[in-house]
mmCIF file of C-alpha atoms in Angstrom:
data_model
loop_
_atom_site.group_PDB
_atom_site.id
_atom_site.type_symbol
_atom_site.label_atom_id
_atom_site.label_comp_id
_atom_site.label_asym_id
_atom_site.label_seq_id
_atom_site.Cartn_x
_atom_site.Cartn_y
_atom_site.Cartn_z
ATOM 1 C CA MET A 16 45.256 -38.165 -4.752
ATOM 2 C CA ASP A 17 43.787 -34.815 -3.765
ATOM 3 C CA LEU A 18 46.129 -32.435 -2.062
ATOM 4 C CA GLU A 19 44.664 -30.365 0.742
ATOM 5 C CA LYS A 20 44.631 -26.668 -0.008
ATOM 6 C CA PRO A 21 46.797 -24.838 2.532
ATOM 7 C CA SER A 22 44.878 -22.401 4.709
ATOM 8 C CA PRO A 23 45.832 -18.770 4.192
ATOM 9 C CA ARG A 24 48.064 -17.392 6.908
ATOM 10 C CA PRO A 25 46.835 -14.316 8.762
ATOM 11 C CA PRO A 26 48.705 -11.147 7.887
ATOM 12 C CA ALA A 27 51.582 -10.366 10.198
ATOM 13 C CA GLU A 28 51.035 -7.522 12.617
ATOM 14 C CA GLY A 29 53.636 -4.871 13.199
ATOM 15 C CA CYS A 30 55.105 -3.859 16.509
ATOM 16 C CA LEU A 31 53.236 -0.564 16.422
ATOM 17 C CA THR A 32 49.883 -2.371 16.237
ATOM 18 C CA VAL A 33 50.754 -4.668 19.148
ATOM 19 C CA ALA A 34 52.022 -1.743 21.238
ATOM 20 C CA VAL A 35 48.924 0.397 20.595
ATOM 21 C CA ARG A 36 46.260 -2.312 20.967
ATOM 22 C CA LEU A 37 46.240 -2.916 24.758
ATOM 23 C CA PRO A 38 46.255 0.736 25.961
ATOM 24 C CA VAL A 39 43.636 1.714 23.419
ATOM 25 C CA ARG A 40 41.363 -1.164 24.445
ATOM 26 C CA ILE A 41 41.723 -0.301 28.149
ATOM 27 C CA VAL A 42 40.894 3.387 27.583
ATOM 28 C CA VAL A 43 37.988 2.610 25.262
ATOM 29 C CA LEU A 44 36.591 -0.001 27.701
ATOM 30 C CA VAL A 45 36.659 2.540 30.555
ATOM 31 C CA LEU A 46 34.842 5.042 28.347
ATOM 32 C CA VAL A 47 32.313 2.662 26.784
ATOM 33 C CA VAL A 48 31.106 0.686 29.856
ATOM 34 C CA PRO A 49 29.110 3.600 31.409
ATOM 35 C CA VAL A 50 27.678 4.503 28.006
ATOM 36 C CA ARG A 51 26.593 0.889 27.388
ATOM 37 C CA MET A 52 25.017 0.607 30.835
ATOM 38 C CA VAL A 53 23.106 3.870 30.316
ATOM 39 C CA TRP A 54 22.058 2.652 26.862
ATOM 40 C CA ASP A 55 20.800 -0.693 28.205
ATOM 41 C CA ALA A 56 18.926 1.122 30.992
ATOM 42 C CA LEU A 57 17.283 3.406 28.446
ATOM 43 C CA VAL A 58 16.384 0.427 26.238
ATOM 44 C CA ALA A 59 14.830 -1.464 29.180
ATOM 45 C CA GLY A 60 12.946 1.662 30.288
ATOM 46 C CA GLY A 61 11.751 2.291 26.746
ATOM 47 C CA ARG A 62 10.498 -1.290 26.394
ATOM 48 C CA LEU A 63 8.719 -1.064 29.760
ATOM 49 C CA LEU A 64 7.187 2.262 28.776
ATOM 50 C CA ARG A 65 6.111 0.836 25.414
ATOM 51 C CA ASP A 66 4.553 -2.337 26.882
ATOM 52 C CA ALA A 67 3.017 -0.804 30.022
ATOM 53 C CA VAL A 68 1.960 2.677 28.876
ATOM 54 C CA LEU A 69 2.174 3.407 25.188
ATOM 55 C CA ARG A 70 0.502 0.246 23.878
ATOM 56 C CA PRO A 71 -2.503 0.403 26.285
ATOM 57 C CA VAL A 72 -2.846 4.142 25.713
ATOM 58 C CA GLY A 73 -2.567 3.637 21.955
ATOM 59 C CA ARG A 74 -5.186 0.890 22.005
ATOM 60 C CA ALA A 75 -7.482 3.062 24.148
ATOM 61 C CA LEU A 76 -6.995 6.016 21.804
ATOM 62 C CA LEU A 77 -7.586 3.759 18.811
ATOM 63 C CA TRP A 78 -10.793 2.416 20.358
ATOM 64 C CA MET A 79 -11.927 5.952 21.256
ATOM 65 C CA ALA A 80 -11.121 7.159 17.737
ATOM 66 C CA TRP A 81 -13.030 4.216 16.279
ATOM 67 C CA ALA A 82 -15.984 4.869 18.612
ATOM 68 C CA ALA A 83 -15.929 8.608 17.929
ATOM 69 C CA PHE A 84 -15.251 8.681 14.194
ATOM 70 C CA VAL A 85 -15.737 5.272 12.559
ATOM 71 C CA TRP A 86 -18.659 3.721 14.447
ATOM 72 C CA PRO A 87 -21.089 6.668 13.864
ATOM 73 C CA TRP A 88 -20.398 6.599 10.128
ATOM 74 C CA VAL A 89 -20.722 2.820 10.006
ATOM 75 C CA THR A 90 -23.998 3.032 11.925
ATOM 76 C CA LEU A 91 -25.214 5.847 9.672
ATOM 77 C CA TRP A 92 -24.285 3.845 6.592
ATOM 78 C CA ARG A 93 -25.732 0.556 7.829
ATOM 79 C CA TYR A 94 -28.951 1.708 9.497
ATOM 80 C CA VAL A 95 -29.790 4.950 7.645
ATOM 81 C CA LEU A 96 -28.181 5.262 4.218
ATOM 82 C CA VAL A 97 -28.529 1.614 3.150
ATOM 83 C CA PRO A 98 -32.289 1.440 3.993
ATOM 84 C CA LEU A 99 -32.815 4.860 2.390
ATOM 85 C CA GLY A 100 -30.884 3.715 -0.672
ATOM 86 C CA ARG A 101 -32.939 0.535 -0.924
ATOM 87 C CA ALA A 102 -36.146 2.518 -0.523
ATOM 88 C CA ALA A 103 -34.981 5.041 -3.146
ATOM 89 C CA ALA A 104 -34.014 2.192 -5.494
ATOM 90 C CA TRP A 105 -37.431 0.562 -4.996
ATOM 91 C CA LEU A 106 -39.211 3.898 -5.589
ATOM 92 C CA GLY A 107 -37.009 4.613 -8.618
ATOM 93 C CA HIS A 108 -37.782 1.192 -10.037
ATOM 94 C CA ARG A 109 -41.499 1.611 -9.429
ATOM 95 C CA LEU A 110 -41.762 5.265 -10.482
ATOM 96 C CA VAL A 111 -39.163 5.459 -13.296
ATOM 97 C CA VAL A 112 -38.077 2.092 -14.642
ATOM 98 C CA VAL A 113 -41.495 0.424 -14.829
ATOM 99 C CA PRO A 114 -43.218 3.474 -16.502
ATOM 100 C CA ALA A 115 -40.245 3.905 -18.839
ATOM 101 C CA ALA A 116 -40.353 0.225 -19.829
ATOM 102 C CA TRP A 117 -44.108 0.438 -20.377
ATOM 103 C CA LEU A 118 -43.681 3.643 -22.439
ATOM 104 C CA TYR A 119 -40.917 2.052 -24.516
ATOM 105 C CA GLU A 120 -42.844 -1.158 -25.103
ATOM 106 C CA HIS A 121 -46.333 0.257 -25.773
ATOM 107 C CA VAL A 122 -45.624 3.738 -27.199
ATOM 108 C CA LEU A 123 -42.083 4.249 -28.511
ATOM 109 C CA THR A 124 -41.747 0.847 -30.182
ATOM 110 C CA PRO A 125 -44.967 1.184 -32.297
ATOM 111 C CA LEU A 126 -44.051 4.796 -33.146
ATOM 112 C CA GLY A 127 -40.524 3.736 -34.159
ATOM 113 C CA ARG A 128 -41.811 0.931 -36.340
ATOM 114 C CA ALA A 129 -44.320 3.258 -38.038
ATOM 115 C CA ALA A 130 -41.594 5.888 -38.585
ATOM 116 C CA ALA A 131 -39.268 3.207 -39.990
ATOM 117 C CA ARG A 132 -41.941 2.047 -42.461
ATOM 118 C CA LEU A 133 -42.628 5.671 -43.474
ATOM 119 C CA LEU A 134 -38.941 6.392 -43.962
ATOM 120 C CA ARG A 135 -38.505 3.218 -46.023
ATOM 121 C CA ARG A 136 -41.334 4.278 -48.340
ATOM 122 C CA ILE A 137 -39.933 7.828 -48.643
ATOM 123 C CA GLY A 138 -36.468 6.377 -49.349
ATOM 124 C CA ALA A 139 -37.906 4.105 -52.053
ATOM 125 C CA GLY A 140 -39.581 7.114 -53.762
ATOM 126 C CA LEU A 141 -36.439 9.212 -53.544
ATOM 127 C CA GLY A 142 -34.470 6.289 -54.980
ATOM 128 C CA ARG A 143 -36.767 6.089 -57.995
ATOM 129 C CA VAL A 144 -36.481 9.862 -58.555
ATOM 130 C CA LEU A 145 -32.690 9.788 -58.209
ATOM 131 C CA ARG A 146 -32.423 6.814 -60.562
ATOM 132 C CA GLY A 147 -34.422 8.765 -63.157
ATOM 133 C CA ILE A 148 -32.199 11.830 -62.745
ATOM 134 C CA GLY A 149 -29.100 9.635 -63.013
ATOM 135 C CA SER A 150 -30.423 8.043 -66.208
ATOM 136 C CA GLY A 151 -30.901 11.555 -67.680
ATOM 137 C CA PHE A 152 -27.383 12.594 -66.701
ATOM 138 C CA ALA A 153 -25.959 9.370 -68.214
ATOM 139 C CA TRP A 154 -27.779 9.993 -71.525
ATOM 140 C CA GLY A 155 -26.506 13.623 -71.624
ATOM 141 C CA TYR A 156 -22.954 12.514 -70.888
ATOM 142 C CA ALA A 157 -22.987 9.788 -73.550
ATOM 143 C CA ARG A 158 -24.711 11.849 -76.261
ATOM 144 C CA VAL A 159 -23.397 15.424 -75.645
ATOM 145 C CA LEU A 160 -20.467 15.764 -73.188
ATOM 146 C CA ALA A 161 -18.375 12.833 -74.471
ATOM 147 C CA PRO A 162 -18.232 14.008 -78.179
ATOM 148 C CA VAL A 163 -17.514 17.596 -77.119
ATOM 149 C CA GLY A 164 -14.737 16.416 -74.759
ATOM 150 C CA ARG A 165 -13.134 14.296 -77.471
ATOM 151 C CA ALA A 166 -13.051 17.289 -79.875
ATOM 152 C CA VAL A 167 -11.552 19.583 -77.226
ATOM 153 C CA THR A 168 -8.942 16.929 -76.388
ATOM 154 C CA TRP A 169 -7.886 16.604 -80.075
ATOM 155 C CA LEU A 170 -7.486 20.407 -80.333
ATOM 156 C CA LEU A 171 -5.457 20.574 -77.108
ATOM 157 C CA LYS A 172 -3.167 17.748 -78.273
ATOM 158 C CA GLY A 173 -2.419 19.589 -81.530
ATOM 159 C CA ALA A 174 -1.677 22.872 -79.728
ATOM 160 C CA GLY A 175 0.535 21.039 -77.257
ATOM 161 C CA SER A 176 2.585 19.435 -80.037
ATOM 162 C CA VAL A 177 3.194 22.837 -81.681
ATOM 163 C CA LEU A 178 4.160 24.424 -78.350
ATOM 164 C CA ALA A 179 6.487 21.514 -77.523
ATOM 165 C CA ALA A 180 8.326 21.898 -80.872
ATOM 166 C CA LEU A 181 8.737 25.655 -80.306
ATOM 167 C CA GLY A 182 10.008 25.066 -76.711
ATOM 168 C CA ALA A 183 12.548 22.447 -77.799
ATOM 169 C CA GLY A 184 14.006 24.787 -80.440
ATOM 170 C CA ALA A 185 14.214 27.704 -77.979
ATOM 171 C CA PHE A 186 15.865 25.475 -75.294
ATOM 172 C CA ALA A 187 18.502 24.248 -77.821
ATOM 173 C CA ALA A 188 19.345 27.825 -78.846
ATOM 174 C CA VAL A 189 19.632 29.027 -75.246
ATOM 175 C CA ALA A 190 21.779 26.005 -74.277
ATOM 176 C CA TRP A 191 24.186 26.666 -77.194
ATOM 177 C CA LEU A 192 24.514 30.335 -76.224
ATOM 178 C CA VAL A 193 25.112 29.509 -72.505
ATOM 179 C CA GLY A 194 27.677 26.852 -73.423
ATOM 180 C CA TYR A 195 29.810 29.201 -75.559
ATOM 181 C CA LEU A 196 29.306 32.407 -73.547
ATOM 182 C CA VAL A 197 29.471 31.092 -69.910
ATOM 183 C CA VAL A 198 30.705 27.501 -69.567
ATOM 184 C CA VAL A 199 33.804 27.692 -71.843
ATOM 185 C CA PRO A 200 35.184 30.923 -70.233
ATOM 186 C CA ALA A 201 34.475 29.577 -66.734
ATOM 187 C CA ARG A 202 36.255 26.307 -67.441
ATOM 188 C CA TRP A 203 39.335 28.164 -68.820
ATOM 189 C CA LEU A 204 39.385 30.478 -65.733
ATOM 190 C CA TYR A 205 39.187 27.495 -63.329
ATOM 191 C CA ARG A 206 41.950 25.516 -65.123
ATOM 192 C CA TYR A 207 44.561 28.243 -65.800
ATOM 193 C CA VAL A 208 43.927 30.771 -62.959
ATOM 194 C CA LEU A 209 42.106 29.362 -59.907
ATOM 195 C CA THR A 210 43.792 25.937 -59.786
ATOM 196 C CA PRO A 211 47.440 27.259 -59.683
ATOM 197 C CA LEU A 212 46.405 29.939 -57.182
ATOM 198 C CA GLY A 213 44.723 27.330 -54.922
ATOM 199 C CA HIS A 214 47.765 25.037 -55.067
ATOM 200 C CA GLY A 215 50.026 27.904 -53.971
ATOM 201 C CA ILE A 216 47.703 28.860 -51.077
ATOM 202 C CA ALA A 217 47.507 25.206 -49.926
ATOM 203 C CA TRP A 218 51.322 24.853 -49.993
ATOM 204 C CA VAL A 219 51.726 28.032 -47.880
ATOM 205 C CA ALA A 220 49.047 26.881 -45.398
ATOM 206 C CA ALA A 221 50.691 23.437 -45.054
ATOM 207 C CA GLY A 222 54.083 25.054 -44.321
ATOM 208 C CA ALA A 223 52.501 27.342 -41.720
ATOM 209 C CA VAL A 224 50.768 24.367 -40.054
ATOM 210 C CA ARG A 225 54.028 22.388 -39.920
ATOM 211 C CA ALA A 226 55.830 25.380 -38.381
ATOM 212 C CA VAL A 227 53.106 25.881 -35.766
ATOM 213 C CA ARG A 228 53.138 22.128 -34.985
ATOM 214 C CA VAL A 229 56.925 22.115 -34.448
ATOM 215 C CA ILE A 230 56.782 25.206 -32.235
ATOM 216 C CA GLY A 231 53.811 23.789 -30.232
ATOM 217 C CA THR A 232 55.591 20.447 -29.738
ATOM 218 C CA GLY A 233 58.713 22.150 -28.412
ATOM 219 C CA VAL A 234 56.712 24.393 -26.055
ATOM 220 C CA GLY A 235 54.658 21.389 -24.847
ATOM 221 C CA VAL A 236 57.739 19.286 -24.112
ATOM 222 C CA ALA A 237 59.315 22.187 -22.228
ATOM 223 C CA LEU A 238 56.172 22.785 -20.169
ATOM 224 C CA TYR A 239 55.837 19.041 -19.502
ATOM 225 C CA TRP A 240 59.357 18.769 -18.092
ATOM 226 C CA ILE A 241 58.939 22.008 -16.098
ATOM 227 C CA VAL A 242 55.683 20.761 -14.511
ATOM 228 C CA ARG A 243 57.161 17.293 -13.913
ATOM 229 C CA VAL A 244 60.292 18.639 -12.228
ATOM 230 C CA VAL A 245 58.581 21.435 -10.279
ATOM 231 C CA LEU A 246 55.303 19.774 -9.203
ATOM 232 C CA VAL A 247 54.991 16.049 -9.999
ATOM 233 C CA LEU A 248 58.303 14.721 -8.671
ATOM 234 C CA PRO A 249 58.064 16.643 -5.335
ATOM 235 C CA ALA A 250 54.420 15.548 -4.942
ATOM 236 C CA LEU A 251 55.390 11.898 -5.607
ATOM 237 C CA ALA A 252 58.238 12.133 -3.110
ATOM 238 C CA VAL A 253 55.989 13.675 -0.431
ATOM 239 C CA GLY A 254 53.269 11.084 -1.066
ATOM 240 C CA ARG A 255 55.686 8.138 -1.045
ATOM 241 C CA TRP A 256 57.979 9.103 1.828
ATOM 242 C CA VAL A 257 55.668 11.212 4.079
ATOM 243 C CA LEU A 258 51.943 10.700 3.462
ATOM 244 C CA ALA A 259 52.042 6.938 2.899
ATOM 245 C CA PRO A 260 53.792 6.124 6.220
ATOM 246 C CA VAL A 261 51.565 8.593 8.107
ATOM 247 C CA GLY A 262 48.495 7.089 6.418
ATOM 248 C CA ARG A 263 49.556 3.579 7.361
ATOM 249 C CA VAL A 264 50.045 4.654 10.974
ATOM 250 C CA LEU A 265 46.681 6.428 11.061
ATOM 251 C CA TRP A 266 44.967 3.468 9.373
ATOM 252 C CA ALA A 267 46.430 1.035 11.905
ATOM 253 C CA LEU A 268 45.457 3.353 14.759
ATOM 254 C CA GLY A 269 41.901 3.823 13.434
ATOM 255 C CA ARG A 270 41.486 0.090 12.838
ATOM 256 C CA GLU A 271 42.615 -0.705 16.362
ATOM 257 C CA ILE A 272 40.351 1.997 17.804
ATOM 258 C CA GLY A 273 37.365 0.584 15.851
ATOM 259 C CA ALA A 274 38.157 -2.973 16.946
ATOM 260 C CA ALA A 275 38.602 -1.728 20.520
ATOM 261 C CA PHE A 276 35.219 -0.016 20.401
ATOM 262 C CA GLY A 277 33.558 -3.200 19.149
ATOM 263 C CA HIS A 278 35.269 -5.354 21.771
ATOM 264 C CA ALA A 279 34.515 -2.854 24.523
ATOM 265 C CA TRP A 280 30.858 -2.613 23.436
ATOM 266 C CA ARG A 281 30.483 -6.405 23.622
ATOM 267 C CA VAL A 282 32.252 -6.580 27.013
ATOM 268 C CA ALA A 283 30.125 -3.684 28.272
ATOM 269 C CA GLY A 284 27.030 -5.600 27.128
ATOM 270 C CA HIS A 285 28.028 -8.595 29.235
ATOM 271 C CA VAL A 286 28.800 -6.312 32.201
ATOM 272 C CA SER A 287 25.476 -4.524 31.804
ATOM 273 C CA LEU A 288 23.677 -7.884 31.590
ATOM 274 C CA LEU A 289 25.348 -9.069 34.824
ATOM 275 C CA VAL A 290 24.518 -5.791 36.582
ATOM 276 C CA GLY A 291 20.891 -5.990 35.358
ATOM 277 C CA ARG A 292 20.546 -9.574 36.571
ATOM 278 C CA PHE A 293 22.072 -8.633 39.927
ATOM 279 C CA LEU A 294 19.677 -5.710 40.337
ATOM 280 C CA GLY A 295 16.738 -7.895 39.254
ATOM 281 C CA THR A 296 17.703 -10.589 41.755
ATOM 282 C CA LEU A 297 18.176 -7.977 44.495
ATOM 283 C CA PHE A 298 14.757 -6.460 43.710
ATOM 284 C CA ARG A 299 13.167 -9.909 43.739
ATOM 285 C CA TRP A 300 14.698 -10.845 47.114
ATOM 286 C CA ILE A 301 14.008 -7.444 48.686
ATOM 287 C CA PHE A 302 10.469 -6.790 47.410
ATOM 288 C CA VAL A 303 8.919 -9.638 45.401
ATOM 289 C CA GLU A 304 9.761 -12.593 47.641
ATOM 290 C CA PRO A 305 8.575 -10.885 50.885
ATOM 291 C CA VAL A 306 5.342 -9.876 49.203
ATOM 292 C CA ARG A 307 4.870 -13.394 47.821
ATOM 293 C CA TRP A 308 5.658 -14.912 51.249
ATOM 294 C CA ALA A 309 3.217 -12.526 52.963
ATOM 295 C CA TYR A 310 0.511 -13.313 50.412
ATOM 296 C CA ARG A 311 1.045 -17.065 50.601
ATOM 297 C CA THR A 312 1.650 -17.378 54.351
ATOM 298 C CA VAL A 313 -0.475 -14.615 55.886
ATOM 299 C CA LEU A 314 -3.094 -13.233 53.516
ATOM 300 C CA THR A 315 -4.188 -16.545 51.964
ATOM 301 C CA PRO A 316 -4.971 -18.303 55.336
ATOM 302 C CA ILE A 317 -6.667 -15.138 56.611
ATOM 303 C CA GLY A 318 -8.742 -14.968 53.435
ATOM 304 C CA HIS A 319 -9.685 -18.643 53.662
ATOM 305 C CA ALA A 320 -10.616 -18.279 57.328
ATOM 306 C CA LEU A 321 -12.651 -15.130 56.575
ATOM 307 C CA ARG A 322 -14.372 -16.957 53.719
ATOM 308 C CA ASP A 323 -15.192 -20.027 55.829
ATOM 309 C CA ALA A 324 -16.123 -18.136 59.016
ATOM 310 C CA VAL A 325 -17.904 -15.049 57.683
ATOM 311 C CA LEU A 326 -18.647 -14.992 53.968
ATOM 312 C CA ARG A 327 -20.093 -18.478 53.507
ATOM 313 C CA PRO A 328 -22.382 -18.272 56.628
ATOM 314 C CA ALA A 329 -23.433 -14.799 55.539
ATOM 315 C CA ALA A 330 -24.190 -16.086 52.020
ATOM 316 C CA ALA A 331 -26.126 -19.070 53.446
ATOM 317 C CA ALA A 332 -28.107 -16.734 55.735
ATOM 318 C CA ALA A 333 -28.810 -14.402 52.819
ATOM 319 C CA HIS A 334 -30.034 -17.361 50.734
ATOM 320 C CA ALA A 335 -32.246 -18.565 53.609
ATOM 321 C CA VAL A 336 -33.664 -15.055 54.094
ATOM 322 C CA GLY A 337 -34.317 -14.856 50.371
ATOM 323 C CA ARG A 338 -36.099 -18.190 50.310
ATOM 324 C CA ALA A 339 -38.220 -17.203 53.343
ATOM 325 C CA ALA A 340 -39.054 -13.861 51.745
ATOM 326 C CA ARG A 341 -40.047 -15.550 48.471
ATOM 327 C CA ARG A 342 -42.181 -18.085 50.371
ATOM 328 C CA THR A 343 -43.834 -15.282 52.345
ATOM 329 C CA LEU A 344 -44.537 -13.306 49.191
ATOM 330 C CA ALA A 345 -46.008 -16.424 47.527
ATOM 331 C CA LEU A 346 -48.315 -17.029 50.539
ATOM 332 C CA ALA A 347 -49.337 -13.373 50.559
ATOM 333 C CA HIS A 348 -50.077 -13.518 46.841
ATOM 334 C CA GLU A 349 -52.144 -16.709 47.282
ATOM 335 C CA SER A 350 -54.047 -15.165 50.213
ATOM 336 C CA ALA A 351 -54.776 -12.041 48.166
ATOM 337 C CA ARG A 352 -56.001 -14.184 45.244
ATOM 338 C CA GLN A 353 -58.303 -16.186 47.561
ATOM 339 C CA ALA A 354 -59.614 -12.972 49.104
ATOM 340 C CA ARG A 355 -60.365 -11.535 45.646
ATOM 341 C CA ALA A 356 -62.118 -14.770 44.661
ATOM 342 C CA ASP A 357 -64.249 -14.766 47.866
ATOM 343 C CA LEU A 358 -65.116 -11.109 47.371
ATOM 344 C CA ARG A 359 -66.129 -11.806 43.762
ATOM 345 C CA ARG A 360 -68.381 -14.687 44.837
ATOM 346 C CA MET A 361 -69.934 -12.509 47.553
ATOM 347 C CA LEU A 362 -70.675 -9.686 45.114
ATOM 348 C CA ILE A 363 -71.717 -11.433 41.874
ATOM 349 C CA GLY A 364 -72.198 -15.008 43.041
ATOM 350 C CA ASP A 365 -70.904 -18.300 41.714
ATOM 351 C CA PRO A 366 -70.790 -18.193 37.870
ATOM 352 C CA GLY A 367 -72.002 -21.822 37.780
ATOM 353 C CA GLY A 368 -69.884 -22.902 34.835
ATOM 354 C CA PRO A 369 -69.445 -26.490 33.754
ATOM 355 C CA ARG A 370 -67.726 -28.625 36.326
ATOM 356 C CA THR A 371 -64.433 -30.075 35.351
ATOM 357 C CA ILE A 372 -64.382 -33.821 35.869
ATOM 358 C CA SER A 373 -60.955 -35.215 36.518
ATOM 359 C CA ARG A 374 -60.377 -38.537 34.802
ATOM 360 C CA ARG A 375 -56.865 -38.958 36.031
ATOM 361 C CA GLU A 376 -55.560 -41.343 38.656
ATOM 362 C CA PRO A 377 -55.662 -39.994 42.205
ATOM 363 C CA LYS A 378 -52.486 -38.461 43.502
ATOM 364 C CA ALA A 379 -50.256 -40.331 45.856
ATOM 365 C CA ALA A 380 -51.355 -38.231 48.821
ATOM 366 C CA GLU A 381 -55.106 -39.010 48.210
ATOM 367 C CA THR A 382 -56.803 -42.229 49.420
ATOM 368 C CA ARG A 383 -59.486 -44.243 47.687
ATOM 369 C CA THR A 384 -62.916 -44.328 49.270
ATOM 370 C CA LEU A 385 -66.236 -46.007 48.489
ATOM 371 C CA GLY A 386 -67.415 -42.868 46.674
ATOM 372 C CA SER A 387 -64.437 -42.698 44.407
ATOM 373 C CA SER A 388 -63.429 -44.958 41.558
ATOM 374 C CA THR A 389 -60.675 -45.235 39.063
ATOM 375 C CA THR A 390 -62.656 -46.881 36.306
ATOM 376 C CA ALA A 391 -64.380 -44.998 33.499
ATOM 377 C CA LEU A 392 -67.735 -46.864 34.029
ATOM 378 C CA THR A 393 -68.215 -46.040 37.720
ATOM 379 C CA LYS A 394 -66.985 -42.398 37.689
ATOM 380 C CA ASP A 395 -69.406 -39.569 38.282
#
């Protein structure tokens, strides 16, 4: 069976906290409400300014900057530099790459192959000459230098053996002299003079160190108790019996003031929201609703009546005048064309070209007569 974990109890509040809380909250609320209302008004004004002025102005400035700085360079790049670059690339390919490829393929490649063959033949000759020289050097080394070197080596080995024997004897004599003239006196001096003297100096130094340590310990203990009695114990008493209670009081007061500020800021936000809604409703009923009523009740019927009584008849009359003008212009154009044709026939006569025979059915407006026919055998 699982036992439910008891919920932690909230810490008990002192009488000072309860006595300070309500007056502090009242004073802070009176001070914070105007500040919060001014802050909300500034925030609303800033948002309106941002949405209605700064954003359109910024977009206009951005478009102007793009049109003034970016678009000319883009146009220059797209319609000037890119075609010039393509033309330069085409000219470079035709004037440089193609001649260079032809030169490499038909001139440099044969020359390189000929030079390679010539160099191979020269290298083969030089190789034969060098092989002959090397054979001569090998014969001289085997027949002359090697015997001479062996003789010189045998002589040097004999001289080295003699010198080594002489050096060993001299080293043994010098070592014997150093041992009896330097090492034995030094060892006796170290054992019977320096060692007792060092032991005495060490014993004196150890006694001096112990004396200094005892004196330093006594002085340190005395200074410790002086500092503890004169400074530490009064400071602990002041901190425990004066500063700690004052700090607790100030901490409780600061905590309550901070909580009061937070509570007052939230309450002031609700008050500012109610005031803003009231002002918005008042503005809507004083300005927006009358304007909407006037637009819906007065201006819209007047506009509809003006449209039906004036604008539509005027538009219909304008269309009729336009159609009549177009018809008149078409008739005038046809009359001018007929007049030009009659004048041409009067001046140069009928050209007498081949007559066009219509083999189509007669139109609905035409009637069939005895001289007309619709069959291919009886047509003119």
